[in-house]
Short mmCIF file of C-alpha atoms and ligand atoms in Angstrom, two decimals:
data_model
loop_
_atom_site.label_atom_id
_atom_site.label_comp_id
_atom_site.label_asym_id
_atom_site.label_seq_id
_atom_site.Cartn_x
_atom_site.Cartn_y
_atom_site.Cartn_z
CA MET B 1 56.11 137.61 169.39
CA GLU B 2 52.84 138.53 167.90
CA SER B 3 54.52 139.96 164.91
CA VAL B 4 56.57 136.76 164.51
CA GLU B 5 53.30 134.82 164.46
CA ASP B 6 51.99 137.24 161.82
CA ARG B 7 55.14 136.75 159.72
CA ALA B 8 54.77 133.00 160.09
CA ARG B 9 51.17 133.15 158.88
CA GLU B 10 52.27 135.22 155.91
CA ALA B 11 55.06 132.76 155.15
CA LEU B 12 52.69 129.77 155.36
CA ALA B 13 50.18 131.52 153.13
CA ALA B 14 52.86 132.37 150.59
CA ILE B 15 54.14 128.77 150.64
CA ALA B 16 50.63 127.45 150.07
CA ALA B 17 50.05 129.95 147.28
CA ALA B 18 53.27 129.14 145.37
CA SER B 19 52.21 127.29 142.25
CA SER B 20 55.64 126.34 140.89
CA LEU B 21 59.13 125.53 142.14
CA ALA B 22 60.33 128.89 140.81
CA GLU B 23 57.67 130.77 142.78
CA LEU B 24 58.55 128.68 145.82
CA ALA B 25 62.18 129.74 145.51
CA ASP B 26 61.06 133.39 145.67
CA VAL B 27 58.96 132.59 148.75
CA LYS B 28 62.01 131.07 150.38
CA ALA B 29 64.08 134.20 149.82
CA ALA B 30 61.32 136.51 151.13
CA HIS B 31 60.05 134.50 154.12
CA ILE B 32 62.67 132.00 155.24
CA GLY B 33 66.04 133.20 153.91
CA GLU B 34 68.78 135.11 155.71
CA ARG B 35 67.11 138.46 155.31
CA SER B 36 63.50 137.36 156.02
CA PRO B 37 61.64 138.93 159.02
CA ILE B 38 61.63 135.57 160.86
CA ALA B 39 65.42 135.20 160.47
CA LEU B 40 65.89 138.77 161.60
CA ALA B 41 63.65 138.16 164.63
CA ASN B 42 65.73 135.08 165.46
CA ARG B 43 68.86 137.15 165.32
CA ALA B 44 67.27 139.84 167.51
CA ILE B 45 66.86 137.36 170.38
CA GLY B 46 70.41 138.17 171.46
CA ALA B 47 69.37 141.73 172.15
CA LEU B 48 66.52 140.72 174.53
CA PRO B 49 66.94 140.80 178.26
CA PRO B 50 68.37 137.40 179.37
CA GLU B 51 65.18 136.24 181.15
CA GLN B 52 63.12 136.63 177.95
CA ARG B 53 65.62 134.93 175.65
CA LYS B 54 64.73 131.32 176.39
CA ALA B 55 60.99 131.69 175.82
CA ALA B 56 61.58 133.81 172.71
CA GLY B 57 64.11 131.30 171.35
CA LEU B 58 61.69 128.41 171.88
CA GLU B 59 58.83 130.26 170.26
CA ILE B 60 60.76 131.40 167.21
CA GLY B 61 62.35 127.97 166.89
CA GLN B 62 58.89 126.36 166.74
CA VAL B 63 57.71 128.93 164.21
CA ARG B 64 60.75 128.34 162.03
CA ALA B 65 60.32 124.57 162.24
CA ARG B 66 56.64 124.86 161.19
CA VAL B 67 57.50 127.11 158.28
CA SER B 68 60.41 124.85 157.13
CA GLU B 69 58.20 121.77 157.32
CA ALA B 70 55.49 123.45 155.31
CA PHE B 71 58.11 124.58 152.84
CA ALA B 72 59.58 121.07 152.44
CA ALA B 73 56.12 119.54 152.03
CA ARG B 74 55.12 122.09 149.37
CA GLU B 75 58.46 121.65 147.65
CA ALA B 76 57.94 117.86 147.43
CA GLU B 77 54.41 118.41 146.11
CA LEU B 78 55.49 120.88 143.42
CA ALA B 79 58.48 118.71 142.43
CA SER B 80 56.17 115.78 141.89
CA VAL B 81 53.80 117.94 139.81
CA ALA B 82 56.77 119.15 137.76
CA LEU B 83 57.98 115.58 137.22
CA ASP B 84 54.51 114.45 136.14
CA GLU B 85 54.35 117.35 133.73
CA ARG B 86 57.78 116.51 132.29
CA LEU B 87 56.94 112.83 131.90
CA ARG B 88 53.75 113.81 130.12
CA SER B 89 55.44 116.25 127.76
CA GLU B 90 58.40 113.98 126.96
CA ALA B 91 56.38 110.82 126.57
CA VAL B 92 57.24 108.72 123.50
CA ASP B 93 54.46 106.77 121.90
CA VAL B 94 56.20 103.53 121.08
CA THR B 95 53.16 102.32 119.19
CA LEU B 96 53.45 104.98 116.47
CA PRO B 97 54.51 103.59 113.05
CA VAL B 98 58.13 104.45 112.12
CA THR B 99 59.38 105.79 108.82
CA ALA B 100 61.39 102.84 107.50
CA GLN B 101 64.96 103.83 106.57
CA PRO B 102 66.23 101.73 103.66
CA MET B 103 69.33 99.73 104.64
CA GLY B 104 72.31 99.96 102.31
CA ALA B 105 73.88 96.81 100.91
CA ILE B 106 77.27 95.80 99.61
CA HIS B 107 77.41 96.24 95.84
CA PRO B 108 77.36 92.85 94.11
CA VAL B 109 80.65 93.61 92.32
CA THR B 110 82.33 94.40 95.64
CA ALA B 111 80.79 91.27 97.16
CA MET B 112 82.11 89.21 94.23
CA ILE B 113 85.60 90.74 94.62
CA HIS B 114 85.60 89.78 98.31
CA LYS B 115 84.40 86.31 97.50
CA MET B 116 87.01 85.71 94.78
CA CYS B 117 89.85 87.13 96.86
CA ASP B 118 88.81 85.03 99.87
CA ILE B 119 89.07 81.88 97.78
CA PHE B 120 92.67 82.72 96.85
CA ILE B 121 93.63 83.97 100.32
CA ALA B 122 92.48 80.60 101.67
CA MET B 123 95.10 79.00 99.38
CA GLY B 124 97.84 81.32 100.65
CA TRP B 125 97.77 83.78 97.76
CA GLU B 126 98.20 87.52 98.32
CA VAL B 127 96.11 90.42 97.02
CA ALA B 128 98.09 93.00 95.04
CA ASP B 129 97.14 96.46 93.92
CA GLY B 130 97.97 98.71 90.98
CA PRO B 131 97.04 102.19 89.77
CA GLU B 132 94.25 102.83 87.28
CA ALA B 133 96.24 105.58 85.54
CA GLU B 134 99.04 103.36 84.28
CA ALA B 135 102.23 103.59 82.25
CA GLU B 136 101.73 102.47 78.66
CA TRP B 137 104.88 100.35 79.09
CA LEU B 138 103.34 98.29 81.90
CA ASN B 139 99.95 97.96 80.24
CA PHE B 140 101.43 96.88 76.86
CA ASP B 141 105.22 96.69 76.28
CA ALA B 142 106.10 94.74 79.41
CA LEU B 143 103.37 92.27 78.50
CA ASN B 144 105.02 91.60 75.15
CA PHE B 145 102.62 93.65 73.05
CA THR B 146 104.81 94.72 70.10
CA PRO B 147 105.03 98.48 69.44
CA ASP B 148 102.64 98.12 66.51
CA HIS B 149 100.26 95.70 68.26
CA PRO B 150 96.74 96.71 67.24
CA ALA B 151 95.39 96.55 70.81
CA ARG B 152 97.40 99.67 71.68
CA PHE B 153 95.81 101.79 69.04
CA LEU B 154 92.39 100.29 69.05
CA SER B 155 89.97 103.08 69.54
CA ASP B 156 89.04 101.56 72.90
CA THR B 157 92.26 102.52 74.73
CA LEU B 158 91.94 105.80 76.65
CA PHE B 159 95.30 107.60 76.57
CA LEU B 160 95.97 110.43 79.00
CA ASP B 161 97.29 113.84 78.07
CA PRO B 162 100.00 114.81 77.34
CA PRO B 163 100.74 111.95 74.89
CA GLU B 164 104.50 112.18 75.43
CA HIS B 165 104.00 110.91 79.01
CA HIS B 166 102.74 107.62 77.58
CA LYS B 167 100.12 107.18 80.27
CA LEU B 168 96.72 105.61 79.86
CA LEU B 169 93.76 104.34 81.85
CA ARG B 170 94.66 100.68 82.15
CA THR B 171 92.67 98.52 79.74
CA GLN B 172 93.30 95.39 81.82
CA THR B 173 94.54 94.43 85.29
CA SER B 174 97.48 92.60 83.67
CA PRO B 175 99.97 95.49 84.27
CA VAL B 176 99.85 94.45 87.93
CA GLN B 177 101.73 91.33 86.76
CA MET B 178 104.88 93.28 85.90
CA ARG B 179 104.48 95.55 88.93
CA THR B 180 104.53 92.57 91.28
CA LEU B 181 107.29 90.76 89.35
CA LEU B 182 109.45 93.85 89.78
CA THR B 183 108.71 94.41 93.46
CA ARG B 184 108.07 91.04 95.11
CA ASP B 185 110.25 88.07 95.84
CA LEU B 186 109.73 84.70 94.17
CA PRO B 187 107.86 82.46 94.46
CA LEU B 188 104.80 84.67 94.18
CA TYR B 189 101.09 83.99 94.08
CA ILE B 190 98.90 87.07 93.71
CA VAL B 191 95.43 88.10 92.63
CA SER B 192 94.60 91.68 91.82
CA PRO B 193 91.03 92.92 91.47
CA GLY B 194 90.29 96.37 90.12
CA LYS B 195 88.77 98.78 87.65
CA VAL B 196 89.75 98.83 83.98
CA TYR B 197 88.78 101.31 81.28
CA ARG B 198 87.89 101.02 77.62
CA ALA B 199 86.15 103.47 75.34
CA ASP B 200 83.34 100.95 74.94
CA GLU B 201 79.69 101.44 74.28
CA TYR B 202 77.50 101.92 77.35
CA ASP B 203 74.82 99.29 76.93
CA ALA B 204 73.32 96.22 78.58
CA THR B 205 76.50 94.15 78.13
CA HIS B 206 79.26 96.81 78.03
CA LEU B 207 80.49 99.43 80.47
CA PRO B 208 83.41 101.77 79.73
CA VAL B 209 84.57 101.13 83.31
CA PHE B 210 84.41 97.57 84.50
CA HIS B 211 86.29 95.19 86.80
CA GLN B 212 88.75 92.39 86.27
CA LEU B 213 90.46 89.92 88.54
CA GLU B 214 94.05 89.22 87.54
CA GLY B 215 95.95 86.21 88.82
CA LEU B 216 99.66 85.46 88.60
CA ALA B 217 101.66 82.60 90.04
CA VAL B 218 105.42 82.22 89.55
CA ASP B 219 107.27 79.33 91.12
CA LYS B 220 109.54 76.45 90.17
CA GLY B 221 107.90 74.01 87.77
CA LEU B 222 104.48 75.64 87.35
CA GLY B 223 102.60 74.85 84.16
CA MET B 224 99.29 74.42 82.42
CA ALA B 225 98.06 71.69 84.79
CA ASP B 226 98.48 74.02 87.78
CA LEU B 227 96.57 76.72 85.94
CA ARG B 228 93.77 74.34 85.13
CA GLY B 229 93.53 73.07 88.71
CA THR B 230 93.49 76.60 90.08
CA LEU B 231 90.74 77.78 87.74
CA ASP B 232 88.66 74.67 88.40
CA HIS B 233 88.98 75.28 92.13
CA LEU B 234 87.89 78.91 91.66
CA ALA B 235 84.92 77.87 89.52
CA ARG B 236 83.79 75.18 91.96
CA SER B 237 84.19 77.47 94.97
CA LEU B 238 82.19 80.22 93.29
CA PHE B 239 79.55 78.29 91.43
CA GLY B 240 79.34 74.96 93.24
CA GLU B 241 80.68 71.45 92.88
CA GLY B 242 80.12 69.83 89.55
CA ILE B 243 80.49 73.02 87.54
CA GLU B 244 82.30 72.25 84.30
CA THR B 245 85.00 74.43 82.76
CA ARG B 246 86.89 74.14 79.50
CA LEU B 247 89.97 75.79 78.04
CA ARG B 248 89.90 76.90 74.41
CA PRO B 249 93.15 77.73 72.59
CA HIS B 250 93.56 81.46 72.16
CA TYR B 251 96.27 84.09 71.76
CA PHE B 252 97.58 86.61 74.29
CA PRO B 253 101.03 88.15 73.82
CA PHE B 254 101.96 87.65 77.47
CA THR B 255 101.11 83.95 77.76
CA GLU B 256 102.27 80.97 75.74
CA PRO B 257 100.34 78.75 75.36
CA SER B 258 97.23 80.85 75.91
CA ALA B 259 93.62 79.88 76.34
CA GLU B 260 90.20 81.25 77.02
CA ILE B 261 88.32 79.67 79.87
CA ASP B 262 84.60 78.97 79.57
CA VAL B 263 82.14 77.77 82.22
CA ARG B 264 79.10 75.64 81.60
CA CYS B 265 75.97 77.72 81.11
CA PHE B 266 74.12 77.91 84.44
CA VAL B 267 70.75 78.13 82.75
CA CYS B 268 70.67 75.42 80.07
CA LYS B 269 73.55 73.33 81.49
CA GLY B 270 74.66 72.82 77.88
CA GLU B 271 71.38 71.28 76.84
CA CYS B 272 70.53 74.11 74.47
CA GLY B 273 70.32 73.72 70.71
CA PRO B 274 68.43 74.89 67.65
CA ASP B 275 65.20 73.52 69.10
CA ARG B 276 66.02 74.75 72.64
CA PRO B 277 67.60 78.20 72.37
CA CYS B 278 69.25 79.69 75.48
CA ARG B 279 69.55 83.45 75.93
CA THR B 280 72.20 83.29 78.64
CA CYS B 281 74.85 81.46 76.60
CA LYS B 282 73.42 82.42 73.19
CA SER B 283 72.85 78.69 72.70
CA GLU B 284 76.57 77.93 72.95
CA GLY B 285 76.22 75.82 76.10
CA TRP B 286 79.30 77.62 77.47
CA ILE B 287 79.92 81.12 78.80
CA GLU B 288 83.21 82.92 78.14
CA TRP B 289 84.76 83.76 81.43
CA GLY B 290 88.30 85.02 80.88
CA GLY B 291 91.76 84.55 79.45
CA CYS B 292 94.70 82.60 80.81
CA GLY B 293 97.91 80.83 79.99
CA VAL B 294 101.46 79.97 80.91
CA VAL B 295 103.41 83.19 81.44
CA ASN B 296 105.45 83.97 78.34
CA PRO B 297 109.16 83.67 79.32
CA ARG B 298 109.74 87.03 77.62
CA VAL B 299 107.60 88.68 80.33
CA LEU B 300 109.61 87.01 83.11
CA ALA B 301 112.88 87.89 81.36
CA ALA B 302 111.77 91.55 81.09
CA ALA B 303 111.54 91.51 84.89
CA GLY B 304 115.04 90.05 85.15
CA ILE B 305 113.84 86.59 86.21
CA ASP B 306 115.82 83.47 85.31
CA THR B 307 113.43 81.54 83.08
CA ASP B 308 115.46 78.33 83.38
CA VAL B 309 114.46 78.21 87.05
CA TRP B 310 111.09 79.94 87.27
CA SER B 311 107.85 79.58 85.36
CA GLY B 312 104.32 80.66 85.98
CA PHE B 313 100.72 80.93 84.92
CA ALA B 314 98.32 83.86 84.73
CA PHE B 315 94.65 84.48 84.24
CA GLY B 316 92.21 87.36 84.08
CA MET B 317 88.43 87.51 84.08
CA GLY B 318 85.65 90.08 84.14
CA ILE B 319 84.09 90.46 87.58
CA ASP B 320 80.94 92.31 86.49
CA ARG B 321 80.38 89.57 83.91
CA THR B 322 80.84 86.93 86.59
CA VAL B 323 78.14 88.57 88.71
CA MET B 324 75.92 88.84 85.67
CA PHE B 325 76.00 85.29 84.41
CA SER B 326 76.03 83.70 87.85
CA THR B 327 73.08 85.65 89.25
CA GLY B 328 70.99 86.22 86.15
CA ALA B 329 71.40 90.04 86.25
CA ARG B 330 70.47 91.09 82.73
CA ASP B 331 71.65 94.66 82.32
CA LEU B 332 75.11 95.95 83.30
CA ARG B 333 73.79 99.51 83.44
CA ASP B 334 71.92 98.57 86.62
CA PHE B 335 75.36 98.04 88.22
CA VAL B 336 76.31 101.71 87.97
CA GLU B 337 73.11 103.71 87.94
CA GLY B 338 72.86 103.80 91.73
CA ASP B 339 69.24 102.71 92.19
CA MET B 340 68.97 101.99 95.93
CA ARG B 341 66.78 98.98 95.20
CA PHE B 342 69.46 97.20 93.13
CA ALA B 343 72.24 96.04 95.45
CA PRO B 344 69.97 94.57 98.19
CA LEU B 345 68.50 92.19 95.57
CA PHE B 346 71.74 90.23 95.67
CA GLY B 347 71.67 89.56 99.40
CA ARG B 348 75.08 88.23 100.36
CA LEU B 349 75.59 87.19 96.74
CA GLU B 350 74.68 83.56 96.90
CA VAL B 351 75.53 82.73 93.34
CA ALA B 352 73.74 79.90 91.57
CA ALA B 353 75.05 76.43 92.40
N1 LIG L 1 94.14 90.91 80.18
C1 LIG L 1 93.33 90.06 79.34
C2 LIG L 1 92.13 90.85 78.85
O1 LIG L 1 91.83 91.88 79.34
C3 LIG L 1 92.85 88.87 80.11
C4 LIG L 1 93.97 87.93 80.41
C5 LIG L 1 94.29 86.94 79.51
C6 LIG L 1 94.70 88.02 81.57
C7 LIG L 1 95.32 86.04 79.75
C8 LIG L 1 95.72 87.13 81.85
C9 LIG L 1 96.02 86.13 80.92
O2 LIG L 1 96.45 87.16 82.95
O3 LIG L 1 97.01 85.25 81.18
O4 LIG L 1 91.49 90.39 77.93
#
């Protein structure tokens, strides 16, 4: 029994001396575990003469209980030290200043596309799509451009190789007109926003890649008055009640009659003149917005549509331009140069009322 007491003292000393949970685990193996002297002594009780067993069992039981208690107490102590240490080392100082991450923003052209499309969707129109690499036939012939029409050969059309494939980068969103006439049922009301390409200068007011919104409505009895009402609604929804528009006679091969649509200058409200020049409208009082007209029956006929029954109107306007004149953005190059500070300036694109 003496030696059991000695082993117990050793075990208690080792437990007290353990300075970490890992060391304590070693102590457990050496002094308390299956193969420890105390465990072996416990097992040896069976070999004692019967009259000694009870006293020996009691004694060793008490020793084991003391050692286990001391072990549990030390374990709790070391666990709490370890936790404190971990909390200290993983502490986050929430008062430290953060490195501000700039938030992205929707590009104003994308925001304008959403806004314009929403206005038409609210009237029950659909949004249609078309490819940017387009057949020459759809970009020109189907829209009643004669084979020798100058627009085809103007140096600003970008044809794709090989020339015998007659493909080009669309110069307008108008080819979506014929695509939808050929694939959708009548009546149809569609708008189609997208990129168009022209070999233009790259300067403050021109980009070789810009955006247009095309509109096409074909139904029974549609005419100029419907076109006018639709464009006025678009202008008022985008720019606010009271915005004035005007149609000016013009020529497009795919509409007859054709017109250009202007909106009142947001800056001078038309009150400009020789003594009060206006930069935004170049002292015209009006800003050119887009082209429009009653769909030329030849276009409908090319799509196999009975022009005695159906008629329609169409329009197309520059989206980048719309952002520019309605927000006061001065340089189109800012739209494409990717400066992170640009897009957030437009907020949710609250255009001038
Ligand atoms: N596609 C013409 C352009 O790029 C704009 C246009 C004019 C579209 C008249 C139309 C329209 O739908 O009817 O200049």
